[in-house]
Short mmCIF file of C-alpha atoms and ligand atoms in Angstrom, two decimals:
data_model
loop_
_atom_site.label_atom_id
_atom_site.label_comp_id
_atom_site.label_asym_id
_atom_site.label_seq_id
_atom_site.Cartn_x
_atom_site.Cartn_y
_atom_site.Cartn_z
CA UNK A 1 -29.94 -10.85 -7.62
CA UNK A 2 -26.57 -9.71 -6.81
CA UNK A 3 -24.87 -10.58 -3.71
CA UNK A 4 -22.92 -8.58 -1.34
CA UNK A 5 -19.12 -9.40 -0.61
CA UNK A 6 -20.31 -10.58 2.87
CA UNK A 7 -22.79 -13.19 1.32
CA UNK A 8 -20.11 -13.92 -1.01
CA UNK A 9 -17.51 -14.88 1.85
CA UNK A 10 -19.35 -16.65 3.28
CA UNK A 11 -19.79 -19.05 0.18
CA UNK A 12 -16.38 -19.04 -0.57
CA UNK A 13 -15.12 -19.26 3.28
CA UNK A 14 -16.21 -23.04 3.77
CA UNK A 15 -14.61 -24.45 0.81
CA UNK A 16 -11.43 -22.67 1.60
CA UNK A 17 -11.61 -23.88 5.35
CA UNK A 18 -11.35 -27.46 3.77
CA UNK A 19 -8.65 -26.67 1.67
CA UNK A 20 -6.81 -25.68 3.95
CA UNK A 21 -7.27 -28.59 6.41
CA UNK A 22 -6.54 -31.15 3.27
CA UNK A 23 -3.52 -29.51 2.96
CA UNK A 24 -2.09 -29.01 6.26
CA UNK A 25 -3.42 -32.82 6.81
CA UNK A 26 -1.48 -34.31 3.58
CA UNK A 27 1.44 -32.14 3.31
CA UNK A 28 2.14 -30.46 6.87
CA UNK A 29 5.38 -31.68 6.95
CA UNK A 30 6.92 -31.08 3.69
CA UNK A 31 9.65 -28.67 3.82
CA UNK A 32 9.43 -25.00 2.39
CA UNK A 33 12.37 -23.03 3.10
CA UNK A 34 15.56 -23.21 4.87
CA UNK A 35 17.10 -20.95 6.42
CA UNK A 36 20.28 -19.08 6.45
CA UNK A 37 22.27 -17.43 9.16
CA UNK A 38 22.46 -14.29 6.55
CA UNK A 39 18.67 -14.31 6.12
CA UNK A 40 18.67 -14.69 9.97
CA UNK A 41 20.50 -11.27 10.09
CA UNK A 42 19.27 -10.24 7.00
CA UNK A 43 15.19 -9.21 7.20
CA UNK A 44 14.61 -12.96 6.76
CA UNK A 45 14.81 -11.91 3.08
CA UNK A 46 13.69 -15.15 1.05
CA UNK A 47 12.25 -17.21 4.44
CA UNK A 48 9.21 -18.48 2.91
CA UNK A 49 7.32 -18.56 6.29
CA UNK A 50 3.75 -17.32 5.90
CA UNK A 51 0.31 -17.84 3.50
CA UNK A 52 -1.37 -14.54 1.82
CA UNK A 53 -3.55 -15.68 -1.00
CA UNK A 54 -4.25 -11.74 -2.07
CA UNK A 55 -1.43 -11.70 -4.30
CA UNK A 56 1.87 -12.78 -4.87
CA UNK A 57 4.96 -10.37 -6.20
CA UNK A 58 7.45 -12.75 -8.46
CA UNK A 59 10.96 -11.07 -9.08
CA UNK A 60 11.06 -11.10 -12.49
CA UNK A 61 6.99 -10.02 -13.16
CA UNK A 62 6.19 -8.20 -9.89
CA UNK A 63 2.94 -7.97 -9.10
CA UNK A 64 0.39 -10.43 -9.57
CA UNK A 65 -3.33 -10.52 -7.98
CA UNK A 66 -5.39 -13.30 -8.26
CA UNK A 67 -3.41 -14.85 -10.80
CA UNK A 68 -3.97 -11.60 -12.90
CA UNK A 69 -0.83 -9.17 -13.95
CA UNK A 70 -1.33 -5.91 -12.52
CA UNK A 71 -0.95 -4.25 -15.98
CA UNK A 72 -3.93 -6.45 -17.01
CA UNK A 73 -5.48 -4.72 -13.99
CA UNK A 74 -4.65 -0.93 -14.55
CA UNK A 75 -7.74 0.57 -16.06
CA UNK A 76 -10.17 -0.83 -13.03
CA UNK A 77 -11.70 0.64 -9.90
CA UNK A 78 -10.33 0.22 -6.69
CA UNK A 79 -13.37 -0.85 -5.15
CA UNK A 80 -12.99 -3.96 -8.04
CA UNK A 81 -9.81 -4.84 -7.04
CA UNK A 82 -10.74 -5.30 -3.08
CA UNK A 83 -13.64 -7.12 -4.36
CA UNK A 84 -10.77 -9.51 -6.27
CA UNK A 85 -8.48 -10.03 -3.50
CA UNK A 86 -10.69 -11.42 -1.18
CA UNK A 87 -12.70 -13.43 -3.35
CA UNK A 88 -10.42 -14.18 -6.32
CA UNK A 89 -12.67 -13.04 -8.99
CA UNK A 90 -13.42 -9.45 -10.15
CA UNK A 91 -17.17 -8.34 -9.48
CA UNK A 92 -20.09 -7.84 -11.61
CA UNK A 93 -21.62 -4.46 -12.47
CA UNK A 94 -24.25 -5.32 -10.20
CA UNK A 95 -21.96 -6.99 -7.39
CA UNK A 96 -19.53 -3.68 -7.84
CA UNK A 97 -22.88 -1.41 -7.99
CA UNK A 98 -24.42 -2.93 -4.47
CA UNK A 99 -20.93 -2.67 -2.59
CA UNK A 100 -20.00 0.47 -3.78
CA UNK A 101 -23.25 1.51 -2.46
CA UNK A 102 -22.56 -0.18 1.14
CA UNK A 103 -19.12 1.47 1.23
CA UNK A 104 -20.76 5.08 0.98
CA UNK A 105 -23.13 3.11 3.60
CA UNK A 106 -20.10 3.06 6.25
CA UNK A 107 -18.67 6.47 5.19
CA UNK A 108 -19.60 8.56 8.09
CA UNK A 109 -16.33 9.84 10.02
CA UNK A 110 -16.92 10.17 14.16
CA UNK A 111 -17.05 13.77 14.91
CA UNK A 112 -14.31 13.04 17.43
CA UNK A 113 -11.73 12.32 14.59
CA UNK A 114 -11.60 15.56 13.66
CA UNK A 115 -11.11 16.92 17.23
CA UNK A 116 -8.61 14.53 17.31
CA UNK A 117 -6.66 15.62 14.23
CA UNK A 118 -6.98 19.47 14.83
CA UNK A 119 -5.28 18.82 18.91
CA UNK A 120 -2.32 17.52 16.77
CA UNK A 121 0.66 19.81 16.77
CA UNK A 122 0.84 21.78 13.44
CA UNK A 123 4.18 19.76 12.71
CA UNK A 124 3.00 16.31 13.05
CA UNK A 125 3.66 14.23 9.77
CA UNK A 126 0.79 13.52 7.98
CA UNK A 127 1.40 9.54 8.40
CA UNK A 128 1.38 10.68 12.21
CA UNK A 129 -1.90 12.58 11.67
CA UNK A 130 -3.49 9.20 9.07
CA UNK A 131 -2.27 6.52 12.11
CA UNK A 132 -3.71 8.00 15.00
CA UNK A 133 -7.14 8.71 13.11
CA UNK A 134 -7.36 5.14 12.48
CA UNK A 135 -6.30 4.20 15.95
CA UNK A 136 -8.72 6.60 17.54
CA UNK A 137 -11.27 4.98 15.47
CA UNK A 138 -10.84 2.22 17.37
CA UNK A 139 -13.74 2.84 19.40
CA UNK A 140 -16.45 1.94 16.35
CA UNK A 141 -14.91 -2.00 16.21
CA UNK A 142 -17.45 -3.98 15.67
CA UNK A 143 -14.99 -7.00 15.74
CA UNK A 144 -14.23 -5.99 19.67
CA UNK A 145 -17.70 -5.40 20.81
CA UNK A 146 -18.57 -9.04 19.09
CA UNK A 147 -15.50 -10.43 20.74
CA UNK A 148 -16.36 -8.73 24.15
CA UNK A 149 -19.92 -10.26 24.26
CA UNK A 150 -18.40 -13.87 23.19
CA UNK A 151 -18.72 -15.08 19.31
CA UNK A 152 -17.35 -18.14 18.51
CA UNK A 153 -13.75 -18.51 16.22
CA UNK A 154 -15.62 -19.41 12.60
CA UNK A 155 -17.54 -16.23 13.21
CA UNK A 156 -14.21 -13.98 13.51
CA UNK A 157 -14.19 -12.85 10.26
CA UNK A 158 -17.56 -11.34 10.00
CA UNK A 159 -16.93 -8.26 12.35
CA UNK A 160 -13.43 -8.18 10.70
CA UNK A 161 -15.05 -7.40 7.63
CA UNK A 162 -17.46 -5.07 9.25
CA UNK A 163 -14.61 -3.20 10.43
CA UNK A 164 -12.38 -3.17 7.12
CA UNK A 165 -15.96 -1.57 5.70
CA UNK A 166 -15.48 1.10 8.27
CA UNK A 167 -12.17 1.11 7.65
CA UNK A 168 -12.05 1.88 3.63
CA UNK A 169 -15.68 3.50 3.77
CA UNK A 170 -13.61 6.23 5.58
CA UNK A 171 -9.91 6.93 5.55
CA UNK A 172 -10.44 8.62 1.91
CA UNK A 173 -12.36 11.16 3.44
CA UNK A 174 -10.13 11.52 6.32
CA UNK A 175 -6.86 11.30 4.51
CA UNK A 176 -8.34 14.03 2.45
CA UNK A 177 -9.35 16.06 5.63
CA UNK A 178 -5.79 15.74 6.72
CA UNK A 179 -4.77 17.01 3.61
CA UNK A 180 -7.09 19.94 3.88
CA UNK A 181 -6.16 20.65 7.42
CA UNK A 182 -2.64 20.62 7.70
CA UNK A 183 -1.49 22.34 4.38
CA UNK A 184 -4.35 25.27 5.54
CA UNK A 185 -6.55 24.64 1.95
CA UNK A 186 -9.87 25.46 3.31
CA UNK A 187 -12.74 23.78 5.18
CA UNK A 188 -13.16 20.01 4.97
CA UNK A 189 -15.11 18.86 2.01
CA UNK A 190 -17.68 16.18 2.88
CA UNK A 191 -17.98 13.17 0.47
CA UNK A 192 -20.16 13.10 -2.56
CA UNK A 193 -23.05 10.31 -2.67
CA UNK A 194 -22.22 9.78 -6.43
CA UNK A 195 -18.67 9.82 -7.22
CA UNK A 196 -16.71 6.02 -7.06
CA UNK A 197 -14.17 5.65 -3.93
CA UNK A 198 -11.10 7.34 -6.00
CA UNK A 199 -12.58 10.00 -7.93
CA UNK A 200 -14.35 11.20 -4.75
CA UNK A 201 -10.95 11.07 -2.65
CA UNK A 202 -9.46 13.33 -5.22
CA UNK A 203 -12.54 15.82 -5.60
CA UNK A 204 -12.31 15.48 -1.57
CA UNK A 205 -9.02 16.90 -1.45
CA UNK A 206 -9.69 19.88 -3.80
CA UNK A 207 -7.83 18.96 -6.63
CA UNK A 208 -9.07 20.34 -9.92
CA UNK A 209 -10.78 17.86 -12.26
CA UNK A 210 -9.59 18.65 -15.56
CA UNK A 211 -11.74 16.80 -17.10
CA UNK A 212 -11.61 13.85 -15.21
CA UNK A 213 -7.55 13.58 -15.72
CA UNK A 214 -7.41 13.95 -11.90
CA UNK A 215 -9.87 11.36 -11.19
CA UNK A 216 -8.47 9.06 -13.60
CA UNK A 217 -5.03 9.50 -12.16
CA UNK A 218 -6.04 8.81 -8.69
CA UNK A 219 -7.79 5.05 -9.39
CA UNK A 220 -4.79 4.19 -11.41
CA UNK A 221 -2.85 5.37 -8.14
CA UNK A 222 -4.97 3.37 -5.56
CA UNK A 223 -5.01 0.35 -8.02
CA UNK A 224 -1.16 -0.24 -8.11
CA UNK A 225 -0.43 0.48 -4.66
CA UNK A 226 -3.64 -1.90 -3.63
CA UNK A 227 -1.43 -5.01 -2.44
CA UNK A 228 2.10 -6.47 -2.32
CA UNK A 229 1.61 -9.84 -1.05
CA UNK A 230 2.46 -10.75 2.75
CA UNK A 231 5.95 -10.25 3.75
CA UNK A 232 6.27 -6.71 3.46
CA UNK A 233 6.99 -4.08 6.54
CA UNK A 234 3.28 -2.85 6.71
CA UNK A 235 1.45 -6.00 5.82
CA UNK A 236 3.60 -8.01 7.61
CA UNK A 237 3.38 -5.95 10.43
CA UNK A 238 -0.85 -5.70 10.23
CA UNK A 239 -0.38 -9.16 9.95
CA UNK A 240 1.51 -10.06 13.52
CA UNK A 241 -0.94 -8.09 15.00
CA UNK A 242 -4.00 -9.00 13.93
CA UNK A 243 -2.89 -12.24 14.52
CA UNK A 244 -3.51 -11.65 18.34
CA UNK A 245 -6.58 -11.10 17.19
CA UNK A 246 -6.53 -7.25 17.57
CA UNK A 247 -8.91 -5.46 16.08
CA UNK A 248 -8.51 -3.86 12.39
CA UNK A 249 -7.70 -0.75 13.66
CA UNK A 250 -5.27 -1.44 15.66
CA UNK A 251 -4.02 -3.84 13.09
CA UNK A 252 -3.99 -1.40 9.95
CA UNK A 253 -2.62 1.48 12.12
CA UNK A 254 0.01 -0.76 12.56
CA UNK A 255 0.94 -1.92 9.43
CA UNK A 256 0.58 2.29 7.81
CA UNK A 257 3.07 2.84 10.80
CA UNK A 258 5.68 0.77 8.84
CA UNK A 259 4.73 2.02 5.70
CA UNK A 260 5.76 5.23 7.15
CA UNK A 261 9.14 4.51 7.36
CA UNK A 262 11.56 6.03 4.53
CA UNK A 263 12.94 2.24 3.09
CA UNK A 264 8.81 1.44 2.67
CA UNK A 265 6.38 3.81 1.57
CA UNK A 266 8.01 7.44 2.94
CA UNK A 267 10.24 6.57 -0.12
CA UNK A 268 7.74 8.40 -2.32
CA UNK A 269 8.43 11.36 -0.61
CA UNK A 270 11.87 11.23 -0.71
CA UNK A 271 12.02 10.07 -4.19
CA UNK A 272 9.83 13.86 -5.54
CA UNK A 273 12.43 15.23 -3.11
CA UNK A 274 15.50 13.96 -4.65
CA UNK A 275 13.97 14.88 -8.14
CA UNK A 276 12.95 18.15 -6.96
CA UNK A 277 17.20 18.37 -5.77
CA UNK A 278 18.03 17.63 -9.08
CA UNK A 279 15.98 20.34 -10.67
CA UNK A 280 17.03 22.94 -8.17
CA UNK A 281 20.28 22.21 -8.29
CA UNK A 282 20.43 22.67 -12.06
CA UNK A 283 17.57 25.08 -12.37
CA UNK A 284 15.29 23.34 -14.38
CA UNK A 285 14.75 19.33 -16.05
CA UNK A 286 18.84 18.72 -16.12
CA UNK A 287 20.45 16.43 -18.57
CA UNK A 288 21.47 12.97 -18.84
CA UNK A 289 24.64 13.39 -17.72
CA UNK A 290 23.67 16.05 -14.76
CA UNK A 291 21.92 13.40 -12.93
CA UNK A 292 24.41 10.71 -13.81
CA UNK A 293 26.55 13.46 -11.49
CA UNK A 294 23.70 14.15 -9.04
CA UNK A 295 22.90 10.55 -8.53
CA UNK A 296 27.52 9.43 -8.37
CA UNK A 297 26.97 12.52 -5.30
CA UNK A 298 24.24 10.73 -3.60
CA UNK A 299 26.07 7.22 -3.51
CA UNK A 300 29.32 8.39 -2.73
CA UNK A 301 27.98 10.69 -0.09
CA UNK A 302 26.91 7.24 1.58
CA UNK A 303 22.90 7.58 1.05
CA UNK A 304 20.26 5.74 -1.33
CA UNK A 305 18.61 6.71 -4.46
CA UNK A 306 14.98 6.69 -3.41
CA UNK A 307 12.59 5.05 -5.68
CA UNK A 308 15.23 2.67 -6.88
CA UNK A 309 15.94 -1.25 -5.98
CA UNK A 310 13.71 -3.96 -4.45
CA UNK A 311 13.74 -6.66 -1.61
CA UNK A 312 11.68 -8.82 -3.95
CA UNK A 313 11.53 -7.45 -7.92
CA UNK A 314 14.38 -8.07 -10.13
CA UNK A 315 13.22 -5.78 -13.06
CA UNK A 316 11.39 -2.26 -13.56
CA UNK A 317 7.90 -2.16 -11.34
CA UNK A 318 5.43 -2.58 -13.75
CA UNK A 319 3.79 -0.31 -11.42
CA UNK A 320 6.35 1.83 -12.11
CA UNK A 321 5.43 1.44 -15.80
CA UNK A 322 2.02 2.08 -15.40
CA UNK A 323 2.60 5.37 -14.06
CA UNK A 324 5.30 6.19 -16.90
CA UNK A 325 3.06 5.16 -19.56
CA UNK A 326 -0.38 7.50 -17.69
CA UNK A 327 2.38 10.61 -17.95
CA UNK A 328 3.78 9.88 -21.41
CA UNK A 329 0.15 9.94 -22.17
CA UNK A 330 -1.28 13.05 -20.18
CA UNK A 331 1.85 15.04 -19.05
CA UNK A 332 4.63 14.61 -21.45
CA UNK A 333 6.02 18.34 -21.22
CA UNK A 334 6.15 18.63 -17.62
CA UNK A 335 9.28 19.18 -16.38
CA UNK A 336 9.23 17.07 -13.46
CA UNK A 337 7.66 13.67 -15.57
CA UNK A 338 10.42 14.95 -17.71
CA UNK A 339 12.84 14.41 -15.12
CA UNK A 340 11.28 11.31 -13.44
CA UNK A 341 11.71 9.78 -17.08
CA UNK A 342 15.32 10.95 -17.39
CA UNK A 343 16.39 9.48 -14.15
CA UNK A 344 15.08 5.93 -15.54
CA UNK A 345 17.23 6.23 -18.09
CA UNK A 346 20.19 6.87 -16.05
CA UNK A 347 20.01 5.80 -12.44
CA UNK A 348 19.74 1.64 -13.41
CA UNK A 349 23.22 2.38 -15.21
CA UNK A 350 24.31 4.17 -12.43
CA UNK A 351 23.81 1.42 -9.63
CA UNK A 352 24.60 -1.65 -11.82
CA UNK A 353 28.19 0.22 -12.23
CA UNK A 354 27.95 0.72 -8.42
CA UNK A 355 27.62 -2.76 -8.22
CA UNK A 356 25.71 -3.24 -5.03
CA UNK A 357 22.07 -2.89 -5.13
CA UNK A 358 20.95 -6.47 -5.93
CA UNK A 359 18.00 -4.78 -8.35
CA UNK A 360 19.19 -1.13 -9.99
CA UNK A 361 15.42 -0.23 -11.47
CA UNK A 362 12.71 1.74 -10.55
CA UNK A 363 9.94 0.47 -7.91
CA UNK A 364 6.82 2.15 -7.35
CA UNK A 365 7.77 5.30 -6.10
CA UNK A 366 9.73 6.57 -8.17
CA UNK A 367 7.19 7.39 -10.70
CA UNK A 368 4.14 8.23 -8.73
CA UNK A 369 5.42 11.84 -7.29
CA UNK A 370 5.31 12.84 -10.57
CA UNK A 371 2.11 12.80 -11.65
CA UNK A 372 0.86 14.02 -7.97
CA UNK A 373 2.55 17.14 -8.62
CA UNK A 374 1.35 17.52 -12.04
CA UNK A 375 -2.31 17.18 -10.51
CA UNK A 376 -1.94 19.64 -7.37
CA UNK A 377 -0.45 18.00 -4.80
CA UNK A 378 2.69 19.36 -4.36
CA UNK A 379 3.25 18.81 -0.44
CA UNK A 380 5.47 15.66 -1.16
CA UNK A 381 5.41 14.55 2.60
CA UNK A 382 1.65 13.89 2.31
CA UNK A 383 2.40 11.10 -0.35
CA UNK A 384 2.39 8.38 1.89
CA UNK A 385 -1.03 8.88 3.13
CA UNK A 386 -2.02 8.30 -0.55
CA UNK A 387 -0.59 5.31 -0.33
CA UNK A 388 -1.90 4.39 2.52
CA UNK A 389 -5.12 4.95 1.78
CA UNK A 390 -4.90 2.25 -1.36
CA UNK A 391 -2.34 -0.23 1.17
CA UNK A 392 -5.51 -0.33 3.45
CA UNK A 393 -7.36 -2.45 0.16
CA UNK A 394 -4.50 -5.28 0.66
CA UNK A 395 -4.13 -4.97 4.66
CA UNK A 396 -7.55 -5.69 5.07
CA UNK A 397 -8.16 -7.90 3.08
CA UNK A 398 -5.12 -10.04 4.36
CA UNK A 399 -7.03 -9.70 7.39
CA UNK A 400 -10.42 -10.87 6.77
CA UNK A 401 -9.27 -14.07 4.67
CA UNK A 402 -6.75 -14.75 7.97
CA UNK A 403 -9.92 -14.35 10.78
CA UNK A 404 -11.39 -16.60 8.17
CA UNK A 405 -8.93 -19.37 7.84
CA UNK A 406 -8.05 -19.10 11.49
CA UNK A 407 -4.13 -18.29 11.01
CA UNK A 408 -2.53 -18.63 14.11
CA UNK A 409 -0.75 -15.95 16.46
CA UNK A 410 2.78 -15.12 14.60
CA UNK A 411 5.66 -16.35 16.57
CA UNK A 412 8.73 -16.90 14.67
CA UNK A 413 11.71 -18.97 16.95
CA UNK A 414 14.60 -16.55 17.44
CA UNK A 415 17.95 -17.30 18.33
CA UNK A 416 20.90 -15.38 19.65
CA UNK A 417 24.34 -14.40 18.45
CA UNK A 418 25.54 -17.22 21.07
CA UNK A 419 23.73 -19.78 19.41
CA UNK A 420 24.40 -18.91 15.44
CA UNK A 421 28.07 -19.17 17.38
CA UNK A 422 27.99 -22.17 18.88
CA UNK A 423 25.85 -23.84 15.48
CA UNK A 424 29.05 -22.23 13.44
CA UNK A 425 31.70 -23.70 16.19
CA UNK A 426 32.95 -20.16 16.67
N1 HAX B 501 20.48 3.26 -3.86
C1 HAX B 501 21.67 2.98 -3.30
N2 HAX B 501 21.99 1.80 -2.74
C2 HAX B 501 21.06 0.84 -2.79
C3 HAX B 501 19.79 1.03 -3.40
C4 HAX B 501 19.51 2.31 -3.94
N3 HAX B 501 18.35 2.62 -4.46
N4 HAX B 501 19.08 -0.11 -3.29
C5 HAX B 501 19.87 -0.98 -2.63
N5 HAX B 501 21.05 -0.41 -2.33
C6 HAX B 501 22.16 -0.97 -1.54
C7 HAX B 501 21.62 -1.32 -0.16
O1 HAX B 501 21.59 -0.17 0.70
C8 HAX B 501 22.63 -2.36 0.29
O2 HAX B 501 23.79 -1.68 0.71
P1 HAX B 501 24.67 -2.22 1.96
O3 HAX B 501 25.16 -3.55 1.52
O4 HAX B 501 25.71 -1.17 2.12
O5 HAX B 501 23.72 -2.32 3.13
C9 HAX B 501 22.94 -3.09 -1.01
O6 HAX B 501 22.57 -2.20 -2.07
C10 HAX B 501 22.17 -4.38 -1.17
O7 HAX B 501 20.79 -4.11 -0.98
P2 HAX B 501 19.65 -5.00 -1.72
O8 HAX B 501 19.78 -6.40 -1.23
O9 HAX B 501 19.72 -4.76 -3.18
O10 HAX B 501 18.32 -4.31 -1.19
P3 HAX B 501 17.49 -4.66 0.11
O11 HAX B 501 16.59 -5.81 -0.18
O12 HAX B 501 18.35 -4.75 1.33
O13 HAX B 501 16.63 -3.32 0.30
C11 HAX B 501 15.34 -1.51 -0.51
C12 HAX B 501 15.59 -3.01 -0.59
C13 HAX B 501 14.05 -1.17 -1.26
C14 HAX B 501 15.13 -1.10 0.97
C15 HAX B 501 16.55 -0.76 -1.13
O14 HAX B 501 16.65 -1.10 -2.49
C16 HAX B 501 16.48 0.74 -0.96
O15 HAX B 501 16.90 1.26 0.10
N6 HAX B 501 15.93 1.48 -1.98
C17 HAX B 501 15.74 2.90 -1.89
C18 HAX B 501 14.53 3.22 -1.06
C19 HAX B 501 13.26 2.80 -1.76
O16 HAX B 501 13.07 3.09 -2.93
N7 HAX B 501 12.35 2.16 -1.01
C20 HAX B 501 11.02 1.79 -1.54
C21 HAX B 501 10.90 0.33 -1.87
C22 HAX B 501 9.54 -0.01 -2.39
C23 HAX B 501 8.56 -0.01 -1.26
O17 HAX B 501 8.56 -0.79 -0.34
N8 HAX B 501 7.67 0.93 -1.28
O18 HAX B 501 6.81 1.04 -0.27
#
């Protein structure tokens, strides 16, 4: 009979409690990292300083989960790849069957949430609108009622995945609600008990089908932007505070408050934008060597080319690829894809002659806009909630494993300018 991801854990859990212990026992003082005073100034960049066992991002492959390319990963349902980062393996059809059905199990959004999001001023950004939601949904934590009444530390991770069930059994609907709501597109549409987690968050938002293109497009979307190992701004930041033990909502509505920001995942929106510039500016898909202008104008005007470089990656995103290769397949005529693909060719060229961006090629958002646009959305501002909505799979999971594995409270030593000074002798 199949089992369900809790019954899974907790098979899995034990064995890597021991792990854990052997290593921390045999090899807790071997040395990891160093660190500079330019990484001290510099985002820590490089500090190798934390565990996260979802995935890990290597600079010349990018994204790997469970030991498995994310190309190699492309054509799968979300729901399969949350099933693979906290266990490590991919589900059956009956393990995927029985959990998809549990998700639609702990799909039902509080009536106050959308009282909540319709008091929000009409201008509030939709990340505003997505991280308040998931804050206000605080009240239904299961992991602070359990910790309220007394449960002991091995037990932590069960309400934590209670409340990441609550967590991803909802915020499609809501994100779509959001969508609904603030760009005026009619009454909220409920969710369907059929339709998998991503084909029912697109048909949830209103977005044609077109014979299942739409659908299609939005698992490949919440597939690639699933996980990106531990150190970035939003899972980093769920991280630290889930870490004092805070509950999963206060811990994802965290992290999607980073992932807000433009240099993390607001650069989708900005990256459509600056496409959308380019268009407008020369009325229609422009040439090579129009953007090769456009984008000289943007770096000597002192700003960034959004969708381009990477703390981590050295080469193109293959997530970026992913999407390039779903347009070239679907969308090859439209003019903005058209663009999108232009500016590859180009903007790499462009900041390697600038010379400073360590990596000059596309990361994930520069390609996903695209093919959003082509499919209906075309508010570009509500792009990050889409992410979010797949960055919850990674967050969450990150969370689980660490209530699991008992990770301790994050506190990194820091020091002042004084001190660098008087290490330096200056
Ligand atoms: N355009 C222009 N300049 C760029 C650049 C770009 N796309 N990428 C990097 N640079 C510049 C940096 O601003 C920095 O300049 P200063 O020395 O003047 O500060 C210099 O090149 C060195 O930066 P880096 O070491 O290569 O890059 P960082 O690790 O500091 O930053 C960023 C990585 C992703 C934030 C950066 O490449 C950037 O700002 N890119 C554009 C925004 C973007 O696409 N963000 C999304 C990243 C993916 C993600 O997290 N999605 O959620």
């Amino acid at each position: 009979m199949a089992k369900t991801l809790k019954e899974k854990l907790g098979e899995l859990i034990p064995r890597l409690r021991e792990e854990r212990a052997t290593i921390l026992k045999d090899f807790g003082e071997t040395q990891i990292s160093q660190v500079s005073v330019a990484q001290a100034f510099g985002g820590m960049r490089g500090v190798k300083g934390m565990i996260c066992d979802t995935s890990v991002v290597e600079p010349d492959k990018g994204l790997i989960i469970r030991g498995r390319p994310i190309m190699e990963l492309k054509d799968r349902l979300p729901e399969e790849i949350f099933w693979l980062l906290l266990t490590g393996n991919l589900p059956s059809a009956d393990e995927l069957a029985l959990f998809q059905k549990e998700l639609k199990a702990h799909g039902e959004v509080p009536n106050y949430i959308w009282k909540v999001l319709k008091a929000m001023p009409k201008t509030s950004h939709p990340m505003a609108m997505l991280d308040t939601a998931i804050l206000s949904m605080e009240n239904e934590s299961a992991f602070r009622k359990r910790y309220d009444e007394g449960m002991a530390k091995t037990e932590y991770w069960e309400p934590t995945l209670e409340d990441a069930m609550t967590i991803l059994g909802t915020i499609h609907t809501i994100a779509a609600g959001i969508y609904r709501l603030k760009y005026k597109k009619g009454d909220i549409i409920e969710p369907s008990k059929k339709l998998d987690w991503g084909a029912d968050y697109a048909r949830m938002l209103g977005l044609p089908p077109k014979k299942g293109e739409t659908y299609a497009m939005m698992r490949l979307y919440l597939v690639l932007h699933s996980d990106h190992e531990g150190g970035n701004v939003s899972a980093n930041t769920c991280h630290t505070v889930g870490s004092a033990l805070s509950d999963p909502f206060y811990a994802v509505s965290a992290g999607l408050n980073g992932l807000a920001g433009p240099l993390h995942g607001l650069a989708n929106q900005e990256c459509l934008n600056w496409v959308l510039q380019t268009m407008e500016k020369f009325g229609g898909a422009p040439s090579e060597k129009q953007i090769e202008d456009y984008a000289w104008e943007t770096l000597n005007s002192g700003k960034v080319i959004p969708g381009y470089g990477h703390a981590v990656l050295r080469v193109t995103d293959p997530r970026f690829a992913a999407f390039n290769a779903f347009g070239k397949k679907y969308l090859a005529k439209d003019p903005v894809f058209l663009t999108v693909d232009r500016v590859f060719t180009v903007v790499p060229k462009v900041l390697e002659k600038q010379g400073k961006a360590k990596n000059p090629w596309p990361n994930v958002d520069a390609g996903s806009g695209a093919l959003l646009y082509h499919y209906g959305i075309k508010e570009f501002e509500y792009y990050t909630v889409l992410f979010s909505v797949s960055r919850a799979m990674g967050m969450l999971s990150q969370l689980v494993l660490n209530r699991a594995l008992g990770t301790a409270i994050t506190r990194p030593k820091s020091v002042s300018t004084e001190w660098i000074k008087s290490q330096t002798g200056k």
